[in-house]
Amino acid sequence: MKKNTLSIHSENILPIIKKWLYSDKNIFIRELISNACDALNKVKILKEQGAIQSDESDLKVSVQIDKANRTITIADTGIGMTAEEVEKYIAQIAFSGAEEFINKYKSQVEKDPIIGHFGLGFYSAYMVAKTVDIQTRSYQPDASAVFWSCDGTSTYEIDAGSKASRGTEIVLHIDEESSEFLEESTLKELMIRFCRFLPFPIELNGQSIDNKAPLWMKSPSECTDNDYLNFYRALFPMDPDPIFWIHLNVDYPFTLKGILYFPKIHRRFDSKESSIKLFCNRVFVSDNCSDILPDYLMILRGAIDSPDIPLNVSRSYLQVDKNVRQLSSHISKKVSDRLTSLYKTDREKFISCWPDVEMIVKLGILQDEKFYDRVKECLIWKNSQDSWTTVPEYLERNPNSKIFYAPEDRTGSIGKAYREKNIEFLYSNAFVDTALVSFLENKLSCKFQRIDGALDDSLLDETREKTVLDSDGKTSGAKIASFIRQSLSKDGVEVEAKSLSLDSLPGMVILKEEERRLRDYMSLTQGKPMMNFLSKKTFIVNTNNKLVQAIERLQRKQPEVAKDLACHLYDLSLLAQKELEPSEVEQVISRHTVVLEKLADLYQE
Ligand code: ADP
Ligand code: MG
């Protein structure tokens, strides 16, 4: 028997690896099974070349748990290793690789222990095992069996082995802290997670884990819609069916395969959490592609498989990696092509899918100039006439006009006033549209204005405007405005009385476009609506509205009631425009009750 020292400088490298990789201990099974599959694949290649003469078709990986002896054995019928190969590949190269890795990334690893996938391969076994034994026999006809064992210190044993047939057995003597892996259910779950798409049969305790070729390996022309749907259901069993998909298949200048699905309404807008599974040569690597793909594609689901994505490096490195950048822009182009071709060939379907794709289009436009150029023609808006349009189309219909818009759920009676005058406005949703609107103003040299961002002249009815001056030299409008202003006595709220053409609209609160955008922006960054953002408001009251006229009449006889009504009118307008904090709604309701009580009293008298 030979006793050798591992070619390594640090005595304590294994404890260090163990500690750093602790958070991602699970990957040992992925690494060892993928090594086994590599070895099987080599047999396949040698057979094709005629270098191995056996007609044996039994290429497989078997994992066996022995609970009593606390071992997990990963056995394969691959090419095996000679004693020289064990020395070279296991003892030297891997160790020096690990050492190099640790030296290189030491500072990063210390900062952020979960930097992802270390690719330490064979040595990840020491995350769960105190001792690892190898029994192996090379495919070469004159090779003899080899035994290797190392207890994680820097010495190992190498000796004649007992393996009678070609292949390798890795025996892990599981340490005390890793007993969970001796549970069949735990290990099975991990094997399914990491290895379900590997190309050779894989067994656990004699039972197949039912792994098979992933759909992305097939050529798109061979896949039916049902194949795609079934594959999605297998990947995301809890999800409703997706709306459409893209099959990626690139060989040059990088290798990329995969299927990306546009999911049905996403329940959450958590765009940092990706649902695109990342594979490397069919081995599952991660549930999350957020280091590789731009944020706006995080809504997509599916799987991508590319051996060209470096797996053992940090995020900041990934973002400058040339392959990763090319790959990411390729995917982005595919996504925009899919969207625009659907828009051109089946506008109806595109519109019906809009709620599901809207976020991808809008975030993509905001985050990626190239994406904007490709999808701009299919950026659609629902308008106040309940049809769908684009901004250029709007401008064609309404030349030299501002582009009026309003959040769909907040248009209330102001929307009615615009509709009555046949003024078209677009529905927006508050979440991204504030930023989008500013972006489009720059791009298209146009001006957007929310319908409550100013009082548009077209809403006025000049014929009923009261221009007569009384003895104080004031119009009746100016007087009621000043009474209401005093009644409200709120800093930063101006009151103006106007003759509006829609009588049923008692008033509206105008919040300047720029200030509102700033507020929306602040809300977005704060993560909560900021209704009471300090800004000037103008309360326009409609002199043609009965309630306003009633306040005017009650002013002298019942000043208190008139004052309450004025305050209430303001509250109602805020409520209609969804400008109240939830906590204020309560107060408004109790004030409202008081006003009604007073009015009821008045009626009795
Ligand atoms: P990598 O797989 O990236 O080369 P590993 O540390 O996982 O690095 O493995 C080191 C080397 O050990 C492999 O390249 C291979 O030559 C050899 N090896 C590991 N496991 C096996 C196995 N089951 N059968 C044959 N050779 C193996
Ligand atoms: Mg490996």
XYZ file of C-alpha atoms in Angstrom, residues 75-572:
498
model
C -21.924 3.642 -8.614
C -21.607 3.937 -12.369
C -20.675 1.701 -15.270
C -18.631 4.448 -16.879
C -15.030 4.418 -18.059
C -13.517 4.095 -14.607
C -10.015 5.250 -13.702
C -6.573 3.715 -13.591
C -4.367 4.308 -10.554
C -2.551 7.066 -12.481
C -5.814 8.697 -13.363
C -7.002 8.644 -9.777
C -3.773 10.318 -8.728
C -4.002 12.832 -11.489
C -7.671 13.723 -11.592
C -8.775 13.162 -8.063
C -5.741 13.771 -5.914
C -3.934 16.542 -7.723
C -5.970 18.503 -10.148
C -9.117 18.812 -8.142
C -7.224 19.895 -5.064
C -5.122 22.451 -6.796
C -8.260 23.652 -8.534
C -10.011 24.045 -5.246
C -7.094 25.857 -3.738
C -6.836 28.186 -6.668
C -10.520 28.833 -6.476
C -10.414 29.644 -2.834
C -7.477 31.989 -3.206
C -9.115 33.736 -6.078
C -12.513 34.232 -4.513
C -11.624 34.337 -0.885
C -12.649 37.936 -0.322
C -15.941 37.506 -2.162
C -16.779 34.285 -0.449
C -16.245 35.840 2.908
C -18.528 38.721 2.070
C -21.305 36.608 0.656
C -21.163 32.919 1.370
C -23.968 32.052 -1.013
C -22.396 33.123 -4.253
C -23.891 30.215 -6.090
C -22.381 27.204 -7.666
C -18.879 26.372 -6.855
C -18.215 23.618 -9.297
C -15.783 22.013 -6.934
C -17.034 18.767 -8.340
C -15.727 15.703 -6.648
C -14.652 17.470 -3.472
C -18.158 18.682 -2.738
C -18.539 15.136 -1.341
C -16.716 16.375 1.758
C -19.578 18.689 2.569
C -21.507 15.661 3.766
C -18.898 12.949 4.244
C -16.019 12.621 6.670
C -14.360 9.962 4.544
C -14.730 9.192 0.858
C -13.648 5.885 -0.693
C -13.338 5.181 -4.379
C -13.461 1.720 -5.937
C -12.801 1.932 -9.647
C -11.737 -0.099 -12.649
C -10.805 1.450 -15.959
C -12.302 0.301 -19.263
C -8.779 -0.450 -20.492
C -8.399 -4.220 -20.902
C -5.226 -4.530 -18.839
C -6.320 -2.165 -16.078
C -6.591 -3.401 -12.523
C -9.018 -2.252 -9.878
C -7.995 0.691 -7.711
C -8.992 1.682 -4.205
C -8.570 5.246 -2.942
C -9.606 6.688 0.346
C -9.231 10.037 2.030
C -10.617 11.202 5.342
C -10.493 14.877 4.498
C -7.044 15.531 5.888
C -4.241 16.105 3.468
C -3.163 12.475 3.240
C -4.843 9.766 1.225
C -4.478 6.058 0.709
C -4.225 4.361 -2.664
C -4.212 0.616 -3.102
C -5.331 -2.303 -5.227
C -9.100 -2.307 -5.409
C -11.750 -4.984 -5.431
C -13.991 -3.821 -8.260
C -14.544 -6.645 -10.723
C -16.254 -4.767 -13.565
C -15.739 -1.503 -15.404
C -16.867 1.639 -13.626
C -16.565 3.622 -10.435
C -18.116 3.495 -6.989
C -17.876 6.501 -4.748
C -18.628 5.615 -1.128
C -19.490 8.515 1.160
C -19.191 7.921 4.886
C -21.775 10.423 5.970
C -20.822 12.687 8.854
C -22.965 13.343 11.920
C -24.264 16.706 10.731
C -25.496 15.332 7.428
C -27.657 12.416 8.516
C -30.650 13.827 6.651
C -29.134 12.588 3.380
C -29.426 9.015 4.606
C -33.185 9.431 4.329
C -34.364 8.027 1.046
C -37.063 10.660 0.625
C -34.602 13.516 1.079
C -32.117 12.129 -1.351
C -34.792 11.213 -3.853
C -36.145 14.726 -3.876
C -32.678 16.120 -4.515
C -31.983 13.618 -7.257
C -35.223 14.511 -8.982
C -34.478 18.196 -8.608
C -30.961 18.036 -9.987
C -30.935 15.022 -12.239
C -34.380 14.591 -13.772
C -33.146 15.518 -17.229
C -29.877 13.588 -17.275
C -29.303 11.296 -20.237
C -28.618 7.955 -18.497
C -30.853 5.828 -16.286
C -30.470 6.781 -12.632
C -31.628 4.640 -9.741
C -31.977 5.180 -6.049
C -32.072 2.028 -3.934
C -32.940 0.043 -7.038
C -35.753 2.324 -8.191
C -35.557 4.526 -11.239
C -35.976 8.249 -10.580
C -37.704 8.441 -13.929
C -35.326 10.859 -15.560
C -35.727 11.595 -19.230
C -34.574 13.912 -21.972
C -35.935 17.435 -21.542
C -38.173 18.821 -24.272
C -35.697 21.562 -25.119
C -33.362 18.904 -26.584
C -35.882 18.133 -29.299
C -36.021 20.251 -32.379
C -38.913 22.739 -32.296
C -40.464 21.197 -35.418
C -40.904 17.902 -33.575
C -42.754 19.446 -30.617
C -46.517 19.817 -30.466
C -48.428 22.366 -28.386
C -49.326 19.551 -26.062
C -45.692 18.631 -25.585
C -44.955 22.208 -24.563
C -47.916 22.379 -22.196
C -47.109 19.052 -20.589
C -43.527 20.036 -20.119
C -44.624 23.269 -18.441
C -46.989 21.384 -16.156
C -44.176 19.083 -15.145
C -41.890 22.016 -14.348
C -44.503 24.174 -12.621
C -47.195 21.858 -11.351
C -48.984 24.577 -9.358
C -49.315 27.023 -12.232
C -52.125 27.646 -14.691
C -51.179 26.877 -18.287
C -48.963 29.464 -19.968
C -50.222 31.616 -22.834
C -47.428 31.039 -25.324
C -43.760 30.124 -25.437
C -40.449 30.384 -27.226
C -38.196 27.461 -27.978
C -34.561 28.550 -27.871
C -32.040 26.634 -29.890
C -28.686 28.274 -30.636
C -25.388 26.586 -31.458
C -23.276 29.516 -32.466
C -21.562 31.693 -31.207
C -22.718 30.212 -27.923
C -24.763 27.192 -27.021
C -28.191 27.786 -25.640
C -31.237 25.606 -25.514
C -34.383 26.085 -23.573
C -38.051 26.917 -23.531
C -39.387 30.149 -22.141
C -43.036 30.474 -21.321
C -45.172 33.584 -20.955
C -47.180 32.713 -17.868
C -50.817 33.428 -17.228
C -51.352 36.430 -14.928
C -48.530 36.536 -12.491
C -49.790 36.712 -8.967
C -46.857 38.700 -7.786
C -44.772 41.494 -9.193
C -41.680 40.367 -7.447
C -39.438 40.808 -10.415
C -36.273 39.868 -8.571
C -37.391 36.317 -8.091
C -37.018 34.489 -11.352
C -38.842 31.347 -12.326
C -36.498 30.395 -15.089
C -34.593 27.293 -14.161
C -31.004 27.212 -15.186
C -29.376 24.010 -16.407
C -25.899 23.217 -17.541
C -25.752 20.240 -19.868
C -29.079 19.047 -18.511
C -27.915 19.220 -14.901
C -30.089 21.485 -12.816
C -28.088 24.386 -11.452
C -30.469 26.968 -10.111
C -34.075 28.029 -9.844
C -33.115 31.536 -10.534
C -31.669 33.228 -13.565
C -31.692 36.703 -12.144
C -27.924 37.041 -12.484
C -28.051 36.282 -16.152
C -31.201 37.805 -17.554
C -32.421 41.389 -17.332
C -35.085 42.127 -14.726
C -37.910 42.557 -17.190
C -37.593 38.962 -18.323
C -37.947 37.636 -14.795
C -41.693 37.329 -15.317
C -41.080 34.560 -17.806
C -40.901 30.956 -16.710
C -39.251 27.914 -18.099
C -35.779 26.520 -18.440
C -32.575 27.425 -20.177
C -29.635 25.132 -20.657
C -26.275 26.537 -21.569
C -22.804 25.198 -20.858
C -21.510 28.667 -21.691
C -22.677 30.277 -18.489
C -19.859 30.249 -15.958
C -21.280 28.710 -12.825
C -18.619 29.283 -10.272
C -18.360 33.023 -10.256
C -20.066 35.923 -8.644
C -22.832 38.094 -9.966
C -20.684 41.095 -10.746
C -18.478 38.915 -12.908
C -21.420 37.386 -14.721
C -22.702 40.745 -15.821
C -19.559 41.568 -17.727
C -19.073 38.098 -19.152
C -19.309 38.252 -22.930
C -21.203 34.988 -23.319
C -23.715 35.950 -20.706
C -24.323 39.314 -22.340
C -24.767 37.767 -25.779
C -27.053 35.134 -24.411
C -29.145 37.633 -22.550
C -29.551 39.871 -25.580
C -30.391 36.888 -27.731
C -33.191 35.928 -25.369
C -34.436 39.485 -25.215
C -34.568 39.605 -29.010
C -36.470 36.328 -29.184
C -38.983 37.638 -26.684
C -39.563 40.867 -28.610
C -39.851 38.965 -31.898
C -42.463 36.683 -30.414
C -44.476 39.633 -29.144
C -44.348 41.689 -32.318
C -45.121 38.761 -34.565
C -48.179 37.938 -32.481
C -49.248 41.578 -32.625
C -48.939 41.631 -36.392
C -50.516 38.273 -37.127
C -53.226 38.119 -34.483
C -53.948 41.478 -32.881
C -57.065 40.107 -31.165
C -55.102 37.408 -29.415
C -52.370 39.874 -28.535
C -54.950 42.134 -26.893
C -56.424 39.256 -24.955
C -52.935 38.375 -23.729
C -52.048 41.964 -22.893
C -52.671 41.730 -19.132
C -50.156 38.897 -19.039
C -47.484 40.463 -21.223
C -47.943 44.118 -20.305
C -45.312 44.101 -17.594
C -42.706 42.492 -19.824
C -43.320 45.047 -22.566
C -43.371 48.052 -20.250
C -40.481 47.140 -17.985
C -38.508 46.056 -21.042
C -39.091 49.425 -22.677
C -37.945 51.240 -19.561
C -34.917 49.066 -18.960
C -33.598 48.328 -22.416
C -33.430 50.807 -25.274
C -32.995 48.073 -27.872
C -36.032 46.289 -26.565
C -38.003 49.519 -26.872
C -37.036 49.885 -30.513
C -38.229 46.395 -31.245
C -41.536 46.399 -29.377
C -42.635 50.036 -29.578
C -45.235 49.317 -32.233
C -47.053 46.913 -29.973
C -47.237 49.125 -26.904
C -50.996 49.384 -26.713
C -53.369 51.272 -24.443
C -57.020 50.862 -23.753
C -58.820 54.155 -24.315
C -61.916 55.880 -23.002
C -63.879 54.577 -25.987
C -63.104 51.055 -24.853
C -60.935 50.231 -27.788
C -57.205 49.625 -28.017
C -54.781 52.059 -29.528
C -51.171 53.163 -29.636
C -49.766 56.586 -28.863
C -48.927 57.377 -32.519
C -52.488 56.401 -33.475
C -53.834 58.662 -30.743
C -51.770 61.543 -32.033
C -53.005 60.934 -35.553
C -56.595 61.225 -34.380
C -55.870 64.150 -32.077
C -53.110 66.140 -33.748
C -51.371 68.811 -31.667
C -53.136 67.560 -28.591
C -51.852 66.556 -25.255
C -52.289 62.883 -24.608
C -54.861 62.634 -21.857
C -54.681 59.655 -19.580
C -55.991 58.378 -16.275
C -55.665 55.314 -14.133
C -58.467 53.037 -15.161
C -59.992 52.719 -11.714
C -59.815 56.402 -10.794
C -61.479 58.270 -13.573
C -64.817 58.667 -11.776
C -66.918 61.622 -12.785
C -63.973 63.510 -14.227
C -63.700 60.770 -16.824
C -67.370 61.258 -17.491
C -66.819 64.975 -18.140
C -64.102 64.171 -20.704
C -66.197 61.490 -22.325
C -69.153 63.830 -22.615
C -66.943 66.205 -24.577
C -65.672 63.347 -26.713
C -62.139 63.842 -25.525
C -60.231 60.620 -25.870
C -58.055 59.543 -22.974
C -55.901 56.499 -22.354
C -56.196 54.243 -19.359
C -53.024 53.829 -17.413
C -52.088 51.777 -14.433
C -50.265 53.654 -11.764
C -47.531 51.100 -11.231
C -45.179 51.628 -14.174
C -47.016 54.058 -16.345
C -45.807 57.190 -14.625
C -42.266 56.340 -15.621
C -43.353 55.092 -19.022
C -45.203 58.299 -19.789
C -42.124 60.398 -19.059
C -40.045 58.047 -21.182
C -42.436 58.335 -24.140
C -42.588 62.124 -23.869
C -38.865 62.165 -24.455
C -38.925 59.638 -27.239
C -41.929 60.933 -29.148
C -41.788 64.646 -28.258
C -45.346 64.616 -27.027
C -46.977 65.685 -23.798
C -49.031 63.501 -21.517
C -51.491 64.949 -19.066
C -53.553 63.086 -16.560
C -57.177 64.162 -16.747
C -57.000 65.472 -13.200
C -53.648 67.156 -13.836
C -55.214 70.421 -15.029
C -58.617 71.768 -15.906
C -58.891 71.516 -19.644
C -60.688 74.469 -21.268
C -62.950 72.174 -23.201
C -64.705 71.145 -19.989
C -65.903 74.715 -19.374
C -69.299 76.095 -20.294
C -68.717 79.805 -20.860
C -72.346 80.533 -21.682
C -73.347 79.924 -18.064
C -70.412 81.685 -16.494
C -71.583 84.357 -14.046
C -69.613 87.443 -14.854
C -71.837 89.983 -13.112
C -70.010 91.867 -10.366
C -71.783 92.664 -7.108
C -71.382 95.712 -4.895
C -67.985 94.436 -3.590
C -66.742 94.138 -7.156
C -66.683 90.323 -6.994
C -68.431 87.676 -9.066
C -70.623 85.183 -7.265
C -68.133 82.489 -8.292
C -65.260 84.274 -6.590
C -67.367 84.596 -3.456
C -68.322 80.949 -3.208
C -64.714 79.977 -3.878
C -63.505 82.131 -1.040
C -66.208 80.781 1.294
C -65.217 77.204 0.512
C -61.521 78.006 0.915
C -62.210 79.425 4.371
C -64.388 76.442 5.275
C -61.649 73.990 4.325
C -58.899 76.093 5.844
C -56.250 73.733 4.512
C -52.770 74.881 3.681
C -51.804 74.276 0.099
C -55.381 73.927 -1.157
C -56.559 76.616 -3.561
C -60.228 76.837 -4.472
C -61.572 78.047 -7.803
C -65.171 78.199 -8.943
C -65.779 77.354 -12.594
C -68.722 76.872 -14.841
C -68.308 73.254 -15.952
C -70.446 71.770 -18.657
C -71.152 68.549 -16.762
C -73.629 69.643 -14.078
C -73.491 66.420 -12.100
C -69.794 66.906 -11.322
C -69.623 68.959 -8.110
C -65.904 69.460 -8.172
C -62.498 68.034 -8.847
C -59.136 68.151 -7.189
C -56.325 69.114 -9.509
C -52.872 67.974 -8.697
C -50.189 69.357 -10.961
C -48.843 66.817 -13.413
C -45.175 67.199 -12.398
C -45.947 67.043 -8.695
C -48.095 63.994 -9.098
C -45.423 62.232 -11.102
C -42.916 63.004 -8.431
C -45.308 61.643 -5.849
C -45.896 58.445 -7.868
C -42.183 58.039 -8.176
C -41.727 58.468 -4.432
C -44.527 55.985 -3.776
C -42.813 53.481 -5.990
C -39.485 53.840 -4.254
C -41.095 53.866 -0.808
C -43.221 50.886 -1.698
C -46.432 52.485 -0.447
C -48.813 55.117 -1.740
C -48.073 58.611 -0.480
C -51.383 60.436 -0.737
C -50.427 63.154 1.682
C -47.333 64.042 -0.228
C -46.801 67.758 0.328
C -48.014 69.390 -2.822
C -50.347 72.125 -3.888
C -53.836 71.121 -4.825
C -56.498 73.130 -6.572
C -60.071 72.334 -5.742
C -62.300 73.318 -8.659
C -65.961 73.646 -7.728
C -68.627 73.623 -10.366
C -71.010 76.578 -10.146
C -73.528 74.624 -12.226
C -73.767 71.849 -9.665
C -76.779 71.789 -7.355
C -74.781 71.029 -4.238
C -72.455 73.968 -4.877
C -75.444 76.182 -5.463
C -76.985 74.938 -2.197
C -73.835 75.926 -0.310
C -74.123 79.348 -1.883
C -77.719 79.698 -0.691
C -77.093 78.305 2.823
C -74.055 80.530 3.376
C -76.020 83.278 5.054
C -78.846 81.425 6.776
C -77.027 78.274 7.920
C -73.298 79.076 7.735
C -72.345 76.004 9.827
C -74.193 73.582 7.601
C -72.820 75.307 4.517
C -69.323 74.925 5.885
C -69.805 71.231 6.619
C -71.167 70.701 3.134
C -68.169 72.469 1.630
C -65.764 70.230 3.533
C -67.746 67.227 2.570
C -67.696 68.176 -1.082
C -63.930 68.259 -0.957
C -63.772 64.869 0.789
C -66.107 63.391 -1.795
